[in-house]
Structures are given as C-alpha cells and as structure tokens.
Coordinates of C-alpha atoms in Angstrom, one line a residue:
G1 CA 128.1 158.0 44.1
G2 CA 128.3 155.5 47.0
T3 CA 125.1 156.7 48.6
Q4 CA 123.9 154.5 51.4
S5 CA 120.3 155.6 51.1
L6 CA 118.1 157.4 48.7
H7 CA 114.7 158.9 49.4
T8 CA 112.4 161.0 47.2
N9 CA 110.0 163.0 49.0
A10 CA 106.5 162.8 48.1
L11 CA 105.0 166.2 46.4
D12 CA 102.7 166.8 49.2
E13 CA 105.1 166.2 52.3
A14 CA 105.5 169.9 52.9
I15 CA 101.7 170.3 53.6
A16 CA 100.5 166.9 55.0
L17 CA 101.4 163.4 55.3
P18 CA 101.8 161.9 52.0
T19 CA 98.8 160.1 50.2
Q20 CA 99.2 156.8 48.4
F21 CA 99.0 158.7 45.1
S22 CA 102.0 161.0 45.8
S23 CA 104.0 158.2 47.6
R24 CA 103.8 156.1 44.3
I25 CA 105.0 159.1 42.4
A26 CA 107.9 159.5 44.5
R27 CA 108.7 155.7 44.5
N28 CA 108.4 155.7 40.8
T29 CA 110.6 158.5 40.3
Q30 CA 113.3 156.6 41.9
L31 CA 112.5 153.7 39.8
I32 CA 112.8 155.8 36.5
I33 CA 116.2 156.9 37.6
Q34 CA 117.3 153.5 38.3
E35 CA 115.9 151.9 35.3
E36 CA 116.1 154.4 32.6
S37 CA 119.0 156.8 33.3
G38 CA 121.7 154.1 33.2
I39 CA 123.2 155.9 36.5
T40 CA 123.4 152.7 38.4
K41 CA 125.6 151.1 35.9
V42 CA 128.7 153.1 37.0
A43 CA 130.2 153.2 40.5
D44 CA 130.5 156.9 40.7
P45 CA 128.5 158.9 38.0
W46 CA 129.9 162.2 39.5
G47 CA 133.5 161.0 39.7
G48 CA 135.9 163.3 38.2
S49 CA 133.4 166.3 38.2
Y50 CA 135.3 169.5 39.6
M51 CA 132.2 170.9 41.1
M52 CA 131.3 167.7 42.9
E53 CA 134.7 166.8 44.0
S54 CA 135.3 170.3 45.4
L55 CA 132.0 170.3 47.1
T56 CA 132.7 166.9 48.7
K57 CA 136.1 168.2 50.0
E58 CA 134.5 171.3 51.4
I59 CA 132.1 169.1 53.3
A60 CA 134.7 166.9 54.5
D61 CA 136.9 169.7 55.8
K62 CA 134.0 171.3 57.6
A63 CA 133.0 167.9 59.0
R64 CA 136.5 167.4 60.4
E65 CA 136.2 170.7 62.3
L66 CA 132.9 169.7 64.0
I67 CA 134.4 166.3 64.8
A68 CA 137.5 168.1 66.4
E69 CA 135.1 170.3 68.5
V70 CA 133.2 167.2 69.6
E71 CA 136.4 165.4 70.5
E72 CA 137.5 168.5 72.5
K73 CA 134.3 168.0 74.6
G74 CA 135.2 164.4 75.3
G75 CA 132.9 162.8 72.6
M76 CA 129.7 162.8 71.4
A77 CA 127.9 161.8 74.6
K78 CA 129.4 164.7 76.4
A79 CA 128.7 167.0 73.6
I80 CA 125.1 166.0 73.6
E81 CA 124.9 166.7 77.3
T82 CA 126.1 170.3 76.5
G83 CA 123.4 170.7 73.6
M84 CA 126.3 171.7 71.1
P85 CA 125.3 169.4 68.4
K86 CA 121.7 170.6 68.2
L87 CA 122.8 174.3 68.5
R88 CA 125.0 173.9 65.5
I89 CA 122.0 172.6 63.6
E90 CA 119.6 175.2 64.7
E91 CA 122.4 178.0 63.8
S92 CA 122.6 176.5 60.4
A93 CA 118.8 176.3 60.0
A94 CA 118.4 179.9 61.1
R95 CA 120.9 181.1 58.6
K96 CA 119.3 179.2 55.9
Q97 CA 115.8 180.3 56.6
A98 CA 116.8 183.9 56.7
R99 CA 118.3 183.7 53.3
I100 CA 115.0 181.9 52.1
D101 CA 112.9 184.7 53.7
R102 CA 115.0 187.4 52.0
G103 CA 115.0 185.5 48.9
E104 CA 118.9 185.1 48.7
D105 CA 118.3 181.4 48.3
V106 CA 115.7 180.5 45.9
I107 CA 113.2 177.8 46.6
V108 CA 111.0 177.6 43.3
G109 CA 107.2 178.1 44.1
V110 CA 107.9 179.3 47.6
N111 CA 109.8 182.6 47.3
K112 CA 110.1 182.9 43.5
Y113 CA 107.7 181.9 40.7
T114 CA 104.9 181.8 43.0
L115 CA 101.3 181.7 42.0
D116 CA 98.7 184.3 43.2
E117 CA 96.4 181.6 43.9
E118 CA 97.5 178.0 44.6
D119 CA 95.6 175.1 43.4
D120 CA 94.0 172.9 46.1
V121 CA 96.0 169.8 46.6
E122 CA 94.2 166.6 47.9
V123 CA 95.7 165.7 51.2
L124 CA 95.6 162.7 53.5
D125 CA 93.2 163.2 56.3
I126 CA 94.2 161.4 59.5
D127 CA 91.6 160.5 62.1
N128 CA 93.9 160.7 65.1
E129 CA 91.3 159.3 67.6
K130 CA 90.6 156.2 65.4
V131 CA 94.3 155.6 65.0
R132 CA 94.8 155.7 68.7
Q133 CA 92.1 153.5 69.4
S134 CA 93.5 151.1 67.0
Q135 CA 96.8 151.1 68.3
V136 CA 95.5 150.7 71.8
A137 CA 93.5 147.7 70.9
A138 CA 96.5 146.2 69.0
L139 CA 98.5 146.5 72.1
G140 CA 95.8 145.1 74.2
R141 CA 95.7 142.0 72.1
I142 CA 99.5 141.6 72.0
R143 CA 99.4 141.7 75.9
D144 CA 96.6 139.2 76.2
A145 CA 98.3 136.6 73.8
R146 CA 101.8 136.8 75.3
D147 CA 103.5 134.9 77.9
E148 CA 103.6 137.5 80.9
K149 CA 106.1 135.3 82.7
A150 CA 108.6 135.2 79.9
V151 CA 108.2 139.0 79.3
E152 CA 108.9 139.8 83.1
D153 CA 112.0 137.6 82.9
A154 CA 113.3 139.2 79.8
L155 CA 112.7 142.7 81.3
E156 CA 114.4 141.7 84.6
A157 CA 117.5 140.5 82.6
I158 CA 117.7 143.9 80.9
Y159 CA 117.6 145.6 84.3
Q160 CA 120.3 143.2 85.9
C161 CA 122.6 143.9 82.9
A162 CA 122.1 147.6 83.2
V163 CA 123.0 147.5 86.9
S164 CA 125.9 145.1 86.6
G165 CA 127.2 146.3 83.2
E166 CA 127.8 142.7 82.3
G167 CA 126.3 141.2 79.2
N168 CA 124.9 142.5 76.1
L169 CA 122.0 145.0 76.3
L170 CA 121.0 144.9 72.8
D171 CA 120.9 141.3 72.5
L172 CA 118.6 141.2 75.6
C173 CA 116.4 143.8 74.0
V174 CA 116.0 141.7 70.9
K175 CA 115.2 138.6 73.0
A176 CA 112.6 140.9 75.0
T177 CA 111.0 142.0 71.8
R178 CA 110.7 138.4 70.6
V179 CA 108.5 137.6 73.6
R180 CA 106.4 140.7 72.9
A181 CA 107.7 143.2 75.3
T182 CA 106.8 146.5 74.3
V183 CA 109.4 149.5 73.4
G184 CA 108.0 151.3 76.6
E185 CA 108.5 148.3 78.8
I186 CA 112.1 147.7 77.4
S187 CA 112.9 151.3 77.9
F188 CA 111.6 151.5 81.5
A189 CA 113.7 148.4 82.3
M190 CA 116.8 150.5 81.6
E191 CA 115.5 153.7 82.9
R192 CA 115.3 152.1 86.3
E193 CA 118.9 152.1 86.5
F194 CA 120.2 154.8 84.0
G195 CA 117.4 157.3 84.5
R196 CA 116.0 159.4 81.5
F197 CA 117.9 161.9 79.7
N198 CA 116.2 165.5 79.6
A199 CA 117.4 167.6 76.9
Q200 CA 118.0 171.2 77.8
A201 CA 116.0 173.6 75.5
Q202 CA 118.5 176.0 74.1
T203 CA 118.1 178.6 71.3
V204 CA 120.8 180.4 69.4
S205 CA 120.6 184.3 69.3
G206 CA 121.3 187.0 66.8
V207 CA 121.7 184.6 63.9
Y208 CA 118.5 185.1 62.1
G209 CA 118.3 188.8 62.9
S210 CA 121.7 189.6 61.7
A211 CA 120.4 189.1 58.2
Y212 CA 117.6 191.8 58.8
Q213 CA 119.6 194.6 60.3
D214 CA 119.0 197.0 57.5
D215 CA 115.4 195.9 56.6
E216 CA 112.8 198.6 57.2
N217 CA 110.0 196.1 58.0
W218 CA 112.1 194.3 60.5
Q219 CA 113.0 197.3 62.2
G220 CA 109.6 198.5 62.3
I221 CA 108.5 195.4 64.1
S222 CA 111.3 195.8 66.5
S223 CA 110.1 199.5 67.0
D224 CA 106.5 198.5 67.7
I225 CA 107.6 195.9 70.2
E226 CA 109.6 198.8 72.0
G227 CA 106.2 200.8 71.9
F228 CA 104.5 197.8 73.4
V229 CA 106.9 197.6 76.2
E230 CA 106.5 201.3 77.0
K231 CA 102.7 200.8 77.0
H232 CA 102.5 197.5 79.0
G233 CA 105.8 197.4 80.9
R234 CA 107.3 194.2 79.4
R235 CA 107.8 192.5 76.1
P236 CA 105.3 190.2 74.4
R237 CA 106.0 186.7 75.5
M238 CA 105.4 183.6 73.6
L239 CA 105.7 180.0 74.5
V240 CA 106.7 177.7 71.5
C241 CA 105.7 174.3 72.0
K242 CA 105.8 170.7 70.7
M243 CA 103.2 168.2 71.8
G244 CA 102.4 164.6 71.5
Q245 CA 105.0 162.2 69.8
D246 CA 106.2 164.8 67.3
G247 CA 110.0 164.9 67.5
H248 CA 110.6 167.5 64.7
D249 CA 111.7 170.6 66.5
R250 CA 114.1 172.4 64.1
G251 CA 111.2 174.6 62.7
A252 CA 110.3 175.4 66.3
K253 CA 113.7 176.3 67.2
V254 CA 114.2 178.6 64.1
I255 CA 110.9 180.5 64.9
A256 CA 112.1 180.8 68.7
T257 CA 115.3 182.2 67.5
A258 CA 113.9 184.6 65.0
F259 CA 111.1 186.0 67.3
A260 CA 113.8 186.5 70.0
D261 CA 115.9 188.4 67.7
V262 CA 113.1 190.8 66.8
G263 CA 112.3 191.4 70.5
F264 CA 109.8 188.9 71.9
D265 CA 110.7 187.2 75.0
I266 CA 110.6 183.3 74.3
D267 CA 109.9 180.2 76.2
L268 CA 110.3 176.8 75.0
S269 CA 108.3 173.7 76.1
P270 CA 109.9 170.4 76.6
M271 CA 109.7 167.9 73.7
F272 CA 106.7 165.6 73.8
S273 CA 104.7 167.6 76.0
T274 CA 101.0 167.1 76.8
P275 CA 98.4 169.9 76.1
E276 CA 97.9 170.0 79.9
E277 CA 101.8 170.5 80.5
V278 CA 101.9 173.2 78.1
A279 CA 98.9 175.1 79.5
K280 CA 100.4 174.9 82.9
Q281 CA 103.9 176.1 81.6
A282 CA 102.0 179.1 79.6
V283 CA 100.4 180.2 82.8
E284 CA 103.4 179.9 85.1
N285 CA 105.5 181.9 82.5
D286 CA 102.7 184.5 82.0
V287 CA 102.9 184.3 78.3
H288 CA 100.6 186.4 75.8
V289 CA 100.7 183.6 73.3
V290 CA 101.3 179.9 72.8
G291 CA 102.9 178.9 69.4
V292 CA 102.1 175.4 68.4
S293 CA 104.7 173.7 66.1
S294 CA 103.1 170.6 64.3
Q295 CA 104.7 168.5 62.0
A296 CA 103.1 165.0 62.6
A297 CA 99.3 165.3 61.9
G298 CA 98.3 165.7 65.4
H299 CA 97.1 169.4 65.2
K300 CA 93.4 168.6 64.8
T301 CA 93.6 166.8 68.3
L302 CA 96.1 168.5 70.1
V303 CA 95.5 172.1 69.5
P304 CA 91.8 172.0 70.5
Q305 CA 92.9 170.1 73.6
L306 CA 95.4 172.8 74.4
I307 CA 92.8 175.6 73.9
E308 CA 90.4 173.6 76.3
E309 CA 93.2 173.2 78.9
L310 CA 93.8 176.9 78.9
K311 CA 90.1 177.5 79.5
K312 CA 90.2 175.0 82.4
V313 CA 93.0 177.1 84.3
G314 CA 91.4 180.4 83.5
A315 CA 93.8 181.4 80.9
D316 CA 91.6 181.5 77.9
D317 CA 93.0 185.1 77.2
I318 CA 96.3 183.5 76.1
I319 CA 96.4 183.5 72.3
V320 CA 97.1 180.1 70.4
V321 CA 98.8 180.2 67.1
A322 CA 99.8 177.3 65.1
G323 CA 102.3 176.6 62.2
G324 CA 104.1 173.8 60.4
V325 CA 102.7 171.2 58.3
I326 CA 99.0 171.8 58.5
P327 CA 96.9 171.3 55.4
R328 CA 94.8 174.3 54.2
P329 CA 91.5 172.2 54.4
D330 CA 92.2 172.1 58.3
Y331 CA 92.4 175.8 58.8
D332 CA 88.8 176.5 59.2
F333 CA 88.6 173.5 61.8
L334 CA 91.5 175.2 63.9
Y335 CA 90.1 178.8 63.5
K336 CA 86.6 177.5 64.9
A337 CA 88.4 175.7 67.7
G338 CA 89.9 179.1 68.7
V339 CA 93.2 179.4 67.0
K340 CA 93.9 183.2 66.0
G341 CA 96.7 182.6 63.3
I342 CA 98.1 179.7 61.2
F343 CA 101.3 179.9 59.3
G344 CA 102.0 177.1 56.9
P345 CA 105.0 176.2 54.7
G346 CA 106.6 179.0 53.1
T347 CA 105.5 181.7 55.5
K348 CA 108.2 184.5 56.0
I349 CA 109.0 184.8 59.5
P350 CA 108.9 188.7 59.7
L351 CA 105.2 188.3 58.4
A352 CA 104.3 185.8 60.9
A353 CA 106.1 188.0 63.9
R354 CA 104.0 191.0 62.7
E355 CA 100.7 189.1 62.6
V356 CA 101.4 187.6 66.0
L357 CA 102.2 191.1 67.4
N358 CA 99.0 192.4 66.0
A359 CA 97.0 189.6 67.6
I360 CA 98.4 190.4 71.0
N361 CA 97.6 194.1 70.5
D362 CA 94.2 193.3 69.3
A363 CA 93.5 191.0 72.4
Y364 CA 94.8 193.7 74.9
Q365 CA 92.3 196.3 73.0
G366 CA 89.6 193.7 73.4

C-alpha cells in the first residue's frame, strides 16, 4: 500500500544476530509474497478496506498532534534538545511492555501458547575480538594506501564550511569519503566548530507502574523494597547502562522506567559508554547493581570487562546483571564471568525486579 521499505525480521533476531540460514528464510518470505501472492500487481491491496482506512486515519490524526507539539517547541531540532521525541517513544514503549507483561497484548510464544521447554535454536556466534582486529587491520590498510594530503585538504574544507556557513557540507563529506577519509575524521572536522551533541538521559515515570496498581505481586515487591529501606536506610539503587557501539536503548529505558515505578532508585549511563566509564559511574553513584542492556552481540566482551573494571576500583561487591538479546548458549559464559542474573527476551519485568532485589538482599546477607 505505498510502502517505501519492507523488511522481514529473521526468526532468530530476538535472541541473537541472524544466521545466514535464518536471513535466507526471511528474504525468501518476501520473495514468496512478491512472486506468488499477486499482491504487487495492484497499487494498494488494502485500498477500500474500512479497517485499514480507519487505522490509517487514526495514525495520521495522532501524527498531526505530535507534529503540532514539535512545531510549538520551535521545530524538531529544538524538540530533540528537550528530549521530547524520545520521551514520547519511551512512554509508548513502557505502556506496550506493561500490556505484554500482563497478557493484555498477546505475543504468541512469549506470553501465550508458550512451551514448558523451548527447543535450542542454532545461533550465530560472534568472535568480537576477531572482528575488532579485522576492522582495525582494514582501517590500517586504507590509511596506508590513501593520499594523506588529499584527505587533510578535504577535512579542512569541511571545517572551513562549518565555520563560514558557506558551501554544501554534504557535498564536501562525499568528496572526503572518496579520498578515503573515515567517518570519525569527517565527524571530528565538523565537531571542531559545532561541538558534539550530548543527549540528556531521561525516563518517564508512572507509566509502567500504573498498569500494576492492583497487582498483588507488584505490590509485594514494592512492600519488600520499603522493608529494604527500613533496614538499610536507602532504596536499592541500579545503574542501567549501554556499552560499546550499541545504540538500541529503548529496552533499557523501559527497564529503568519500570524499576523506578516499583521503587528502585535508577541511574542511566550515557550512550556508548566504555566499561571503565560505567564502573566509575557505578562507584560514584554508590549503586547496588549494574544492569547491562545488550542488543548488538557485545556482551561476551563488554560484560566481563565491566566486572574486571569494578574489581580494579574495589567495587566487586556491586552486582552485575544483564538483559536483552543474549543467546542461551552464552548464559554459562556470563555466569562464570560473574554475572548474577540474565533476563532474555520475553522476561516479565516484575519477575526481573524480584530477582534483582533478591540478589541484592543475598549480597547483603553474604
């Protein structure tokens, strides 16, 4: 119906990076629809459908409301500075996750029609260090073969354009790329004048918890947290972090929101933090636990590095838990590295909150 892009997720993307086998199935699913269904022989297969037309109108009407809100703030650039767009996304995500966890929105195989024991799925295993060495070597070959004078001139042209405001930055970036300047070098040339945008870590409050106001288990966790406060003089505190080049933070924000709603004190690390930076923030904020959110297959490298960094600064009493797209075959590796809890796709947040609280209590008793 006028779509500009169609993507079929591979069957294993919820638990790992896709294998060649699963990617081929996903691609072939699209080909079957294209070649066998006849759907591409008409301009709009859904045209005239009351259901689809009414849903389209509903989306358009709500989009106009958001566009008006953005315009009131002076445009998207101004809105981004206030964090409004991401807050709206995170509010929607928290409401959706609460409905899934309560079973109000059905995800087949996740919260309904589940198996007592899931079959193992063969997943793609990434050797992070090997990939890193390969990329560094490739970068070295590019720098050895390129004309450094041409690169310097292209980067200087970008900088001068940024300073003067005259010229076409995009055109200059393309030219710099053609002489083999790297993305980092091009970005830094502009950063010299513009600076670097630092997003403010914000979370919504009350959205997830509002769905659980009458839930006995949820209330029980809140009550136990109050008991923790009476015993230890403060709330259990968790730092939710993203490390490496993993830019997927919606899940981390939903976790932060939900844990805060049940009674945890929550801190958020900046995006793209290093293990050393996360360990430093964990110590400075005096947290009980660090929750690592991983979506980009870096957990086998970054999580052990974080645990080692905590040991270096004498903070090995801080618990580390992990969640996100972590294949089950990697669980034992992470447990042996010192991780105290792993929460994969489909984990209900109240269950995760209970287990994290129990781990903190166990650590205090130990």
